[in-house]
Amino acid sequence: ERTDPVALPELSPWRRPLYRARRQISALPTTAMEQLTRYPLSCVLSYLSETEGTSLLITNKRYARQVLPLFRQAPSNLVVNGQKAPNRHRFLVMPVQDATILLERLNTRRLCQRQKKTSSEASDPLYTRCYTTAELARLECQERPNGLRIPTRVPCLLRFFNAAERAFWREQQVNGAGGGVTLLASYPRSGNTLVRTLLEKTTGLVTGSDTRPNRNLSRELAERHDLVGEGICSHDNPSADTDDSIASFVQMMTPFIKTHWPERVGCRTFRANRVILIVRNPYDAMDSYWNMNATCSHTKTVTDQVYQQFATFYEGLIRNEIDIWMKFHHYWCHTIQKETSPIPLLVIRFEDLITQPAVELQKMLQFSNVGSSDSQTLDQAWLDRIDQVVEGNRIDRLGSYQPRCQDMESSSAATTAPTAKQTAHVSIGKSLAKGRYTMEMLDYIHQTCATHARERYDNVNYLQKFGYDIQEQDFPKNFSSSDDSDTSTPNRALGFSSSATSSRAR
């Protein structure tokens, strides 16, 4: 920014910086304009007249081919002198911002917040030098001779893979010691965002998603909940003269990618090497899915009056979604495992994650080989990092998606923060406690799961397999054990190994 005073006309305060930028735009050399990324360029174009903006774009080959079509308006039926009117353009700020820009803004906010709380950090020589936030995110991490860097601060600055990390990750896969992409697969509203938040806080790596970044829900995650990797799932512009598997590693940005496939189709197709399947009881998952559709938000909840007003529609959604819930988990647990090369699978239950996040985080890092090149062990440095992130299993360490319930409001005034163990069981099965399901609806859910298990799924009832059967397993009371060593249904009862060793050997 210019430090010398600039005479400004009588403009509203929010337009003055824009006017200053417009006055200086003519002084920018051509090379500087060509170095602008998409979002800053769109800001410049949005304050130019249509003639000026079009002139700027059509006189530059790169802009004319890559940028000009982004601002084309829908074709009109206007006919002038017997000919159809030409294409028109309107230059507005791009509604979808680059993930790199969102990441830089997020890291800047975190850095400022940390320096306000810690005076020693503000005087640290590391932060007084002219480093970018991307460089600081790597310099803050502890270097390891045979693995990825480990963040040392909470909250840490996030980063994408750089060239050296991409090369290491490719070497890991070539040697059969890990590498590649780990899918975070889940039925909607099953805790995928919570898993992404915990992985980002632990590893310092941005997690991706195969959803379109311009969706309202995706923008909410990126802008309000700091998940800036929305839409980051493919390896763009692979070289035409290289093998696909090699080219994918050249452009790889993150090792974790969220997906709801096959429940819904993502925006791109990409390769993956292993799957972490995140499971949640269907009662809470379907009820949360209803709230997300009704409010177009991840965190808002409709009132009881809305439930009563749309009771018929709500029941119809539940009857439809329980079938989809069964199909989804049968695909990942059975169908895909029957292929010639079955993909390694790790099952993580949402109920276990909010009860003992440190244990489940350790399983996920060990399974994805982020914490160690040896799938049987996890380095002590990563174990210490997990303890640092989920300090005392505090519920306020779990990110934007804390388990919410009515009883939590009365306990918010307590002097000490409640632990995950103390509040998780109140959150488990909360839709049942609130009376969202009638006895007829619950009977239909259990009968449908039992019937589909006999007729479609080789006698596998996934409601019972994951410990969510109310009639046979007394859910959710089977998750309310006070003994830390025996919480809920044991993992071995799931029928899937929770260890990375067995999953990789499969």
Coordinates of C-alpha atoms in Angstrom, one line a residue:
E1 CA 0.0 0.0 0.0
R2 CA 1.1 3.6 -0.6
T3 CA 2.2 5.5 2.4
D4 CA 2.1 9.0 0.9
P5 CA -1.3 10.9 1.1
V6 CA -3.6 10.5 -1.8
A7 CA -6.4 13.1 -2.4
L8 CA -9.6 11.2 -2.4
P9 CA -13.0 12.5 -3.6
E10 CA -16.1 12.4 -1.4
L11 CA -16.6 8.7 -1.2
S12 CA -18.1 6.4 1.4
P13 CA -15.3 4.9 3.7
W14 CA -15.6 1.4 2.2
R15 CA -15.0 2.6 -1.3
R16 CA -11.9 4.7 -0.6
P17 CA -9.3 1.9 -0.6
L18 CA -10.9 0.6 -3.9
Y19 CA -10.6 4.1 -5.4
R20 CA -7.0 4.3 -4.3
A21 CA -6.3 0.9 -5.9
R22 CA -8.0 2.0 -9.2
R23 CA -5.9 5.2 -9.4
Q24 CA -2.7 3.1 -9.0
I25 CA -3.7 0.4 -11.4
S26 CA -2.3 2.3 -14.4
A27 CA 1.1 2.5 -12.7
L28 CA 1.5 -1.3 -12.5
P29 CA 3.8 -2.9 -15.0
T30 CA 2.5 -5.6 -17.3
T31 CA 4.5 -8.3 -15.6
A32 CA 2.8 -7.4 -12.2
M33 CA -0.6 -7.7 -13.8
E34 CA 0.1 -11.0 -15.2
Q35 CA 1.3 -12.3 -11.8
L36 CA -2.1 -11.6 -10.2
T37 CA -4.0 -14.7 -9.2
R38 CA -7.6 -15.2 -10.0
Y39 CA -9.2 -13.6 -7.0
P40 CA -7.2 -10.3 -7.0
L41 CA -7.6 -10.0 -10.7
S42 CA -11.3 -10.4 -10.4
C43 CA -11.3 -7.6 -7.8
V44 CA -9.4 -5.3 -10.2
L45 CA -11.8 -6.2 -13.1
S46 CA -14.9 -5.5 -10.9
Y47 CA -13.9 -1.8 -10.6
L48 CA -13.2 -1.3 -14.2
S49 CA -15.8 -0.3 -16.8
E50 CA -16.8 -2.9 -19.2
T51 CA -14.8 -1.3 -22.0
E52 CA -11.7 -1.1 -19.9
G53 CA -12.0 -4.6 -18.6
T54 CA -12.6 -6.1 -22.0
S55 CA -9.7 -4.2 -23.4
L56 CA -7.5 -5.5 -20.7
L57 CA -8.5 -9.1 -21.3
I58 CA -8.6 -9.3 -25.1
T59 CA -5.2 -7.7 -25.4
N60 CA -3.6 -10.5 -23.3
K61 CA -3.6 -14.0 -24.7
R62 CA -3.6 -15.7 -21.3
Y63 CA -6.4 -13.5 -20.0
A64 CA -8.5 -13.9 -23.1
R65 CA -8.4 -17.7 -23.0
Q66 CA -8.6 -18.4 -19.2
V67 CA -10.2 -15.4 -17.6
L68 CA -12.6 -13.7 -20.0
P69 CA -15.0 -16.7 -20.3
L70 CA -15.5 -16.7 -16.5
F71 CA -17.3 -13.3 -16.7
R72 CA -19.5 -14.1 -19.7
Q73 CA -23.2 -13.5 -19.0
A74 CA -26.0 -15.8 -20.1
P75 CA -26.7 -15.4 -23.8
S76 CA -29.7 -13.1 -24.5
N77 CA -32.3 -13.4 -27.3
L78 CA -31.9 -9.7 -28.2
V79 CA -31.6 -9.2 -32.0
V80 CA -30.0 -6.0 -33.3
N81 CA -30.2 -5.2 -37.1
G82 CA -31.2 -8.8 -37.8
Q83 CA -28.3 -10.2 -35.9
K84 CA -28.1 -11.8 -32.5
A85 CA -26.4 -9.5 -29.9
P86 CA -22.8 -10.4 -29.2
N87 CA -21.7 -11.9 -25.9
R88 CA -21.7 -9.5 -22.9
H89 CA -19.5 -9.6 -19.9
R90 CA -20.0 -8.2 -16.4
F91 CA -17.0 -8.1 -14.1
L92 CA -17.9 -9.1 -10.5
V93 CA -15.8 -10.4 -7.6
M94 CA -15.5 -14.1 -8.0
P95 CA -17.9 -15.9 -5.6
V96 CA -15.5 -18.8 -5.1
Q97 CA -12.1 -17.8 -3.8
D98 CA -8.9 -19.8 -4.3
A99 CA -8.1 -22.3 -1.6
T100 CA -4.6 -20.8 -1.3
I101 CA -6.0 -17.3 -0.6
L102 CA -8.4 -18.7 2.0
L103 CA -5.5 -20.6 3.6
E104 CA -3.3 -17.4 3.7
R105 CA -6.1 -15.5 5.4
L106 CA -6.8 -18.3 7.9
N107 CA -3.1 -18.5 8.8
T108 CA -2.9 -14.7 9.1
R109 CA -5.8 -14.7 11.6
R110 CA -4.4 -17.5 13.6
L111 CA -1.0 -15.9 13.8
C112 CA -2.4 -12.6 15.0
Q113 CA -4.6 -14.3 17.6
R114 CA -1.6 -16.2 18.9
Q115 CA 0.6 -13.2 19.1
K116 CA -2.0 -11.3 21.0
K117 CA -2.2 -14.1 23.6
T118 CA 1.6 -14.7 23.8
S119 CA 4.0 -11.8 24.0
S120 CA 7.0 -14.0 23.7
E121 CA 5.8 -15.2 20.3
A122 CA 5.5 -11.7 19.0
S123 CA 9.2 -11.0 19.8
D124 CA 10.4 -14.4 18.4
P125 CA 12.9 -13.8 15.6
L126 CA 11.0 -16.3 13.5
Y127 CA 8.0 -13.9 13.3
T128 CA 10.0 -10.7 12.9
R129 CA 11.4 -11.7 9.5
C130 CA 9.7 -11.4 6.2
Y131 CA 8.3 -14.9 5.8
T132 CA 5.0 -15.7 4.2
T133 CA 2.4 -17.6 6.1
A134 CA 3.2 -20.7 4.0
E135 CA 6.8 -20.5 4.9
L136 CA 6.0 -20.0 8.6
A137 CA 3.7 -23.0 8.6
R138 CA 6.7 -25.2 7.6
L139 CA 9.2 -23.5 9.8
E140 CA 7.0 -24.0 12.9
C141 CA 7.1 -27.7 12.4
Q142 CA 9.6 -30.1 13.8
E143 CA 11.7 -31.8 11.1
R144 CA 11.9 -35.5 11.1
P145 CA 14.5 -37.5 9.1
N146 CA 12.1 -40.2 7.9
G147 CA 8.6 -38.7 7.8
L148 CA 6.5 -35.6 7.6
R149 CA 7.0 -32.5 9.7
I150 CA 5.2 -32.4 13.1
P151 CA 3.6 -29.1 14.1
T152 CA 4.6 -27.8 17.5
R153 CA 1.9 -25.2 18.3
V154 CA -1.8 -25.2 19.0
P155 CA -3.5 -23.9 16.9
C156 CA -0.9 -24.5 14.2
L157 CA -0.6 -22.8 10.9
L158 CA -1.9 -25.1 8.1
R159 CA -0.1 -25.9 4.8
F160 CA -0.5 -27.8 1.6
F161 CA 2.1 -30.4 0.5
N162 CA 5.3 -28.8 -0.9
A163 CA 7.5 -30.3 -3.5
A164 CA 9.7 -32.1 -1.0
E165 CA 6.7 -33.6 0.8
R166 CA 5.2 -34.7 -2.4
A167 CA 8.4 -36.5 -3.4
F168 CA 8.6 -38.2 0.1
W169 CA 4.9 -39.3 -0.2
R170 CA 5.5 -40.8 -3.6
E171 CA 8.6 -42.6 -2.4
Q172 CA 6.5 -44.1 0.4
Q173 CA 4.0 -45.6 -2.0
V174 CA 6.7 -46.9 -4.4
N175 CA 8.3 -48.7 -1.5
G176 CA 5.0 -50.0 -0.2
A177 CA 5.2 -48.1 3.0
G178 CA 2.2 -45.8 2.7
G179 CA 1.8 -42.6 0.7
G180 CA -1.1 -41.9 -1.6
V181 CA -4.6 -40.6 -0.7
T182 CA -6.6 -41.6 2.3
L183 CA -10.4 -41.2 1.8
L184 CA -12.5 -40.0 4.6
A185 CA -15.8 -41.6 3.6
S186 CA -19.1 -41.2 5.5
Y187 CA -22.8 -40.9 5.1
P188 CA -23.7 -37.2 5.5
R189 CA -23.7 -35.8 9.0
S190 CA -21.7 -38.7 10.5
G191 CA -18.7 -36.7 11.8
N192 CA -16.6 -36.2 8.7
T193 CA -16.0 -32.6 9.4
L194 CA -15.0 -33.3 13.0
V195 CA -12.4 -35.9 11.7
R196 CA -11.1 -33.3 9.2
T197 CA -10.7 -30.7 12.0
L198 CA -8.8 -33.1 14.3
L199 CA -6.5 -34.3 11.5
E200 CA -5.7 -30.7 10.5
K201 CA -5.0 -29.7 14.0
T202 CA -2.8 -32.7 14.5
T203 CA -0.9 -32.9 11.3
G204 CA -1.0 -29.2 10.1
L205 CA -2.0 -30.4 6.7
V206 CA -5.1 -29.1 4.9
T207 CA -7.7 -31.8 4.2
G208 CA -9.5 -31.8 0.9
S209 CA -13.1 -32.6 -0.3
D210 CA -14.7 -33.7 -3.5
T211 CA -17.7 -31.4 -3.2
R212 CA -18.1 -28.4 -5.4
P213 CA -16.5 -25.4 -3.7
N214 CA -19.2 -23.0 -4.9
R215 CA -22.0 -24.7 -3.0
N216 CA -23.4 -22.8 -0.1
L217 CA -22.6 -25.5 2.4
S218 CA -19.0 -25.8 1.1
R219 CA -18.5 -22.1 1.3
E220 CA -19.8 -22.2 4.9
L221 CA -17.2 -24.8 5.8
A222 CA -14.4 -22.8 4.1
E223 CA -15.3 -19.4 5.4
R224 CA -16.8 -20.1 8.9
H225 CA -15.2 -23.3 10.0
D226 CA -11.7 -22.9 8.5
L227 CA -11.9 -26.0 6.2
V228 CA -10.3 -24.2 3.3
G229 CA -9.7 -27.4 1.2
E230 CA -13.2 -27.6 -0.2
G231 CA -13.0 -28.8 -3.8
I232 CA -9.3 -29.9 -3.4
C233 CA -9.4 -33.5 -4.6
S234 CA -7.8 -33.9 -8.0
H235 CA -4.3 -33.5 -9.4
D236 CA -4.8 -30.7 -11.9
N237 CA -3.0 -30.5 -15.3
P238 CA -1.0 -33.7 -15.2
S239 CA 1.7 -33.9 -17.8
A240 CA 0.6 -35.7 -20.9
D241 CA 3.9 -37.5 -21.4
T242 CA 4.1 -39.0 -17.9
D243 CA 2.4 -41.9 -16.2
D244 CA -0.9 -41.0 -14.4
S245 CA 0.3 -42.4 -11.1
I246 CA 3.5 -40.3 -11.3
A247 CA 1.8 -37.2 -12.6
S248 CA -0.7 -37.4 -9.7
F249 CA 2.0 -37.1 -7.2
V250 CA 3.6 -34.1 -8.9
Q251 CA 0.4 -32.1 -8.3
M252 CA -0.7 -33.7 -5.0
M253 CA -1.8 -31.1 -2.4
T254 CA -3.2 -33.1 0.6
P255 CA -3.2 -36.8 1.8
F256 CA -6.8 -36.7 3.2
I257 CA -9.9 -36.2 1.0
K258 CA -13.5 -36.2 2.2
T259 CA -16.2 -38.0 0.2
H260 CA -19.8 -39.1 0.4
W261 CA -19.5 -41.5 -2.5
P262 CA -21.6 -43.4 -3.5
E263 CA -24.4 -41.6 -1.6
R264 CA -23.6 -38.6 -3.8
V265 CA -21.2 -37.9 -6.7
G266 CA -18.3 -35.6 -6.2
C267 CA -17.1 -32.9 -8.5
R268 CA -14.1 -34.8 -9.9
T269 CA -12.7 -38.3 -10.2
F270 CA -9.4 -39.1 -8.5
R271 CA -7.3 -42.0 -7.2
A272 CA -7.2 -43.2 -3.6
N273 CA -5.2 -45.8 -1.7
R274 CA -7.1 -46.5 1.5
V275 CA -10.4 -45.6 3.2
I276 CA -11.3 -44.4 6.7
L277 CA -15.0 -45.2 7.0
I278 CA -16.7 -42.8 9.6
V279 CA -19.9 -44.4 11.0
R280 CA -22.6 -42.8 13.1
N281 CA -25.9 -44.2 14.5
P282 CA -28.6 -43.6 11.8
Y283 CA -31.0 -41.9 14.2
D284 CA -28.8 -38.9 14.9
A285 CA -27.3 -38.9 11.4
M286 CA -30.6 -38.8 9.6
D287 CA -32.0 -36.2 12.1
S288 CA -29.0 -34.0 11.6
Y289 CA -29.3 -34.5 7.8
W290 CA -32.9 -33.2 8.0
N291 CA -31.7 -30.1 9.9
M292 CA -29.0 -29.4 7.4
N293 CA -31.4 -29.5 4.5
A294 CA -34.0 -27.5 6.3
T295 CA -31.6 -24.7 7.4
C296 CA -29.0 -25.0 4.6
S297 CA -26.4 -24.9 7.4
H298 CA -24.1 -27.3 9.2
T299 CA -24.8 -26.0 12.7
K300 CA -28.3 -24.6 12.9
T301 CA -31.3 -26.6 14.2
V302 CA -35.0 -26.2 13.4
T303 CA -37.5 -25.6 16.2
D304 CA -40.0 -28.1 17.5
Q305 CA -42.7 -26.3 15.7
V306 CA -41.1 -27.0 12.4
Y307 CA -40.9 -30.7 13.3
Q308 CA -44.6 -30.7 14.1
Q309 CA -45.5 -28.8 11.0
F310 CA -43.6 -31.1 8.6
A311 CA -44.0 -34.4 10.5
T312 CA -45.2 -36.2 7.4
F313 CA -42.3 -35.0 5.3
Y314 CA -39.9 -35.8 8.1
E315 CA -41.2 -39.4 8.4
G316 CA -40.9 -39.8 4.6
L317 CA -37.3 -38.7 4.7
I318 CA -36.4 -41.1 7.5
R319 CA -38.1 -44.1 5.6
N320 CA -36.1 -43.2 2.5
E321 CA -32.7 -42.5 4.2
I322 CA -32.5 -45.6 6.2
D323 CA -32.3 -47.6 3.0
I324 CA -29.6 -45.3 1.7
W325 CA -27.7 -45.6 5.0
M326 CA -27.7 -49.4 4.7
K327 CA -26.6 -49.3 1.0
F328 CA -23.8 -46.8 1.7
H329 CA -22.2 -48.9 4.4
H330 CA -22.7 -52.2 2.5
Y331 CA -20.8 -50.7 -0.4
W332 CA -17.7 -49.8 1.6
C333 CA -17.8 -52.8 3.9
H334 CA -18.6 -55.5 1.4
T335 CA -19.1 -54.6 -2.2
I336 CA -15.7 -52.8 -2.7
Q337 CA -13.9 -55.5 -0.7
K338 CA -14.9 -58.2 -3.2
E339 CA -12.9 -56.6 -6.0
T340 CA -9.6 -58.1 -7.2
S341 CA -7.6 -55.6 -5.3
P342 CA -9.7 -54.6 -2.2
I343 CA -8.8 -51.2 -0.7
P344 CA -7.6 -51.2 2.9
L345 CA -10.4 -50.1 5.3
L346 CA -10.6 -48.7 8.8
V347 CA -13.9 -48.2 10.6
I348 CA -14.1 -45.2 13.0
R349 CA -17.4 -44.7 14.9
F350 CA -18.4 -41.2 15.7
E351 CA -19.4 -42.3 19.2
D352 CA -15.9 -43.6 19.9
L353 CA -14.4 -40.4 18.4
I354 CA -16.2 -38.0 20.8
T355 CA -15.6 -40.4 23.8
Q356 CA -11.9 -41.1 23.2
P357 CA -10.5 -38.8 20.5
A358 CA -6.9 -39.5 21.3
V359 CA -7.3 -43.2 20.8
E360 CA -9.2 -42.8 17.5
L361 CA -6.7 -40.2 16.2
Q362 CA -3.9 -42.6 16.9
K363 CA -5.6 -45.3 14.9
M364 CA -6.2 -42.9 11.9
L365 CA -2.6 -41.6 11.8
Q366 CA -1.2 -45.1 12.1
F367 CA -3.5 -46.4 9.4
S368 CA -2.8 -43.6 6.9
N369 CA 1.0 -43.8 7.6
V370 CA 1.2 -40.1 8.2
G371 CA 2.8 -40.6 11.6
S372 CA 5.2 -43.4 10.6
S373 CA 6.5 -45.4 7.7
D374 CA 5.9 -48.5 9.8
S375 CA 2.2 -49.3 9.9
Q376 CA 2.7 -51.2 13.2
T377 CA 4.0 -48.4 15.3
L378 CA 3.5 -44.6 15.8
D379 CA 6.4 -42.4 16.6
Q380 CA 6.4 -41.0 20.1
A381 CA 6.6 -37.5 18.7
W382 CA 3.2 -38.0 17.1
L383 CA 1.7 -39.5 20.3
D384 CA 2.8 -36.4 22.1
R385 CA 1.3 -34.2 19.4
I386 CA -2.1 -36.0 19.8
D387 CA -2.0 -35.4 23.5
Q388 CA -1.3 -31.8 22.9
V389 CA -4.2 -31.4 20.5
V390 CA -6.9 -33.3 22.6
E391 CA -5.5 -32.1 25.9
G392 CA -7.5 -34.0 28.6
N393 CA -10.1 -35.0 26.0
R394 CA -11.6 -31.5 26.4
I395 CA -14.7 -31.0 24.4
D396 CA -13.8 -27.5 23.3
R397 CA -10.8 -29.0 21.5
L398 CA -13.0 -30.8 19.0
G399 CA -13.5 -27.8 16.8
S400 CA -16.6 -26.3 15.3
Y401 CA -18.6 -29.5 15.5
Q402 CA -18.8 -30.0 19.3
P403 CA -21.5 -32.5 20.4
R404 CA -24.5 -30.3 21.1
C405 CA -27.4 -31.0 23.4
Q406 CA -29.8 -29.2 25.6
D407 CA -28.1 -30.3 28.8
M408 CA -24.9 -28.7 27.7
E409 CA -26.3 -25.2 28.1
S410 CA -26.8 -25.6 31.8
S411 CA -23.3 -26.9 32.3
S412 CA -21.6 -24.1 30.3
A413 CA -21.3 -22.0 33.5
A414 CA -19.0 -24.6 35.2
T415 CA -15.6 -23.4 36.2
T416 CA -13.9 -26.3 34.4
A417 CA -14.5 -27.3 30.8
P418 CA -16.4 -30.6 30.5
T419 CA -14.5 -33.5 29.1
A420 CA -15.6 -35.5 26.1
K421 CA -16.2 -38.5 28.4
Q422 CA -18.6 -36.5 30.5
T423 CA -20.7 -35.1 27.7
A424 CA -20.4 -37.6 24.8
H425 CA -23.0 -40.0 26.2
V426 CA -25.5 -37.1 26.4
S427 CA -24.9 -36.4 22.8
I428 CA -25.1 -40.0 21.6
G429 CA -28.7 -40.8 20.7
K430 CA -29.9 -37.3 21.4
S431 CA -32.5 -37.5 18.7
L432 CA -34.1 -40.4 20.6
A433 CA -34.0 -38.5 23.8
K434 CA -35.7 -35.5 22.2
G435 CA -38.5 -37.8 20.9
R436 CA -37.9 -37.2 17.2
Y437 CA -38.9 -40.8 16.4
T438 CA -42.2 -42.5 17.0
M439 CA -42.4 -46.2 17.9
E440 CA -43.8 -46.9 14.4
M441 CA -40.7 -45.2 12.8
L442 CA -38.3 -47.1 15.0
D443 CA -40.0 -50.4 14.2
Y444 CA -39.8 -49.6 10.5
I445 CA -36.1 -48.8 10.8
H446 CA -35.3 -52.1 12.5
Q447 CA -37.6 -54.2 10.2
T448 CA -36.1 -52.6 7.1
C449 CA -32.5 -53.3 8.3
A450 CA -33.3 -56.9 9.2
T451 CA -35.2 -57.5 5.9
H452 CA -32.4 -56.0 3.7
A453 CA -29.8 -58.0 5.7
R454 CA -31.6 -61.3 4.7
E455 CA -32.5 -60.4 1.1
R456 CA -29.6 -58.1 0.0
Y457 CA -26.6 -58.0 2.3
D458 CA -25.6 -61.6 3.0
N459 CA -27.3 -61.6 6.4
V460 CA -25.2 -58.7 7.6
N461 CA -27.3 -56.3 9.6
Y462 CA -25.3 -53.1 9.8
L463 CA -27.5 -51.7 12.5
Q464 CA -26.3 -54.5 14.8
K465 CA -22.8 -54.7 13.3
F466 CA -22.0 -51.2 14.5
G467 CA -23.8 -51.5 17.8
Y468 CA -26.9 -49.3 17.0
D469 CA -29.7 -51.8 17.4
I470 CA -32.2 -50.5 20.1
Q471 CA -34.1 -53.8 20.5
E472 CA -31.2 -56.2 20.6
Q473 CA -28.3 -54.1 21.9
D474 CA -30.1 -51.5 24.0
F475 CA -28.7 -48.5 22.1
P476 CA -27.7 -45.9 23.3
K477 CA -27.2 -47.4 26.8
N478 CA -24.5 -49.8 25.5
F479 CA -22.3 -46.7 25.0
S480 CA -22.8 -45.4 28.6
S481 CA -20.3 -47.6 30.4
S482 CA -18.4 -45.6 33.0
D483 CA -15.3 -47.8 32.7
D484 CA -12.8 -46.1 30.3
S485 CA -11.3 -49.4 29.4
D486 CA -14.7 -50.8 28.2
T487 CA -16.6 -48.0 26.5
S488 CA -19.5 -49.0 24.3
T489 CA -19.3 -51.9 22.0
P490 CA -15.7 -53.3 21.6
N491 CA -14.1 -52.6 18.3
R492 CA -13.6 -56.3 17.7
A493 CA -17.3 -56.6 17.6
L494 CA -17.5 -54.5 14.4
G495 CA -16.0 -57.3 12.3
F496 CA -13.3 -54.9 11.0
S497 CA -9.8 -54.6 12.4
S498 CA -9.1 -51.2 13.8
S499 CA -5.4 -51.7 13.4
A500 CA -3.5 -50.5 10.3
T501 CA -1.6 -53.8 10.2
S502 CA -4.6 -56.0 9.5
S503 CA -6.2 -53.5 7.2
R504 CA -3.1 -53.2 5.1
A505 CA -2.6 -56.9 4.9
R506 CA -6.1 -57.4 3.6

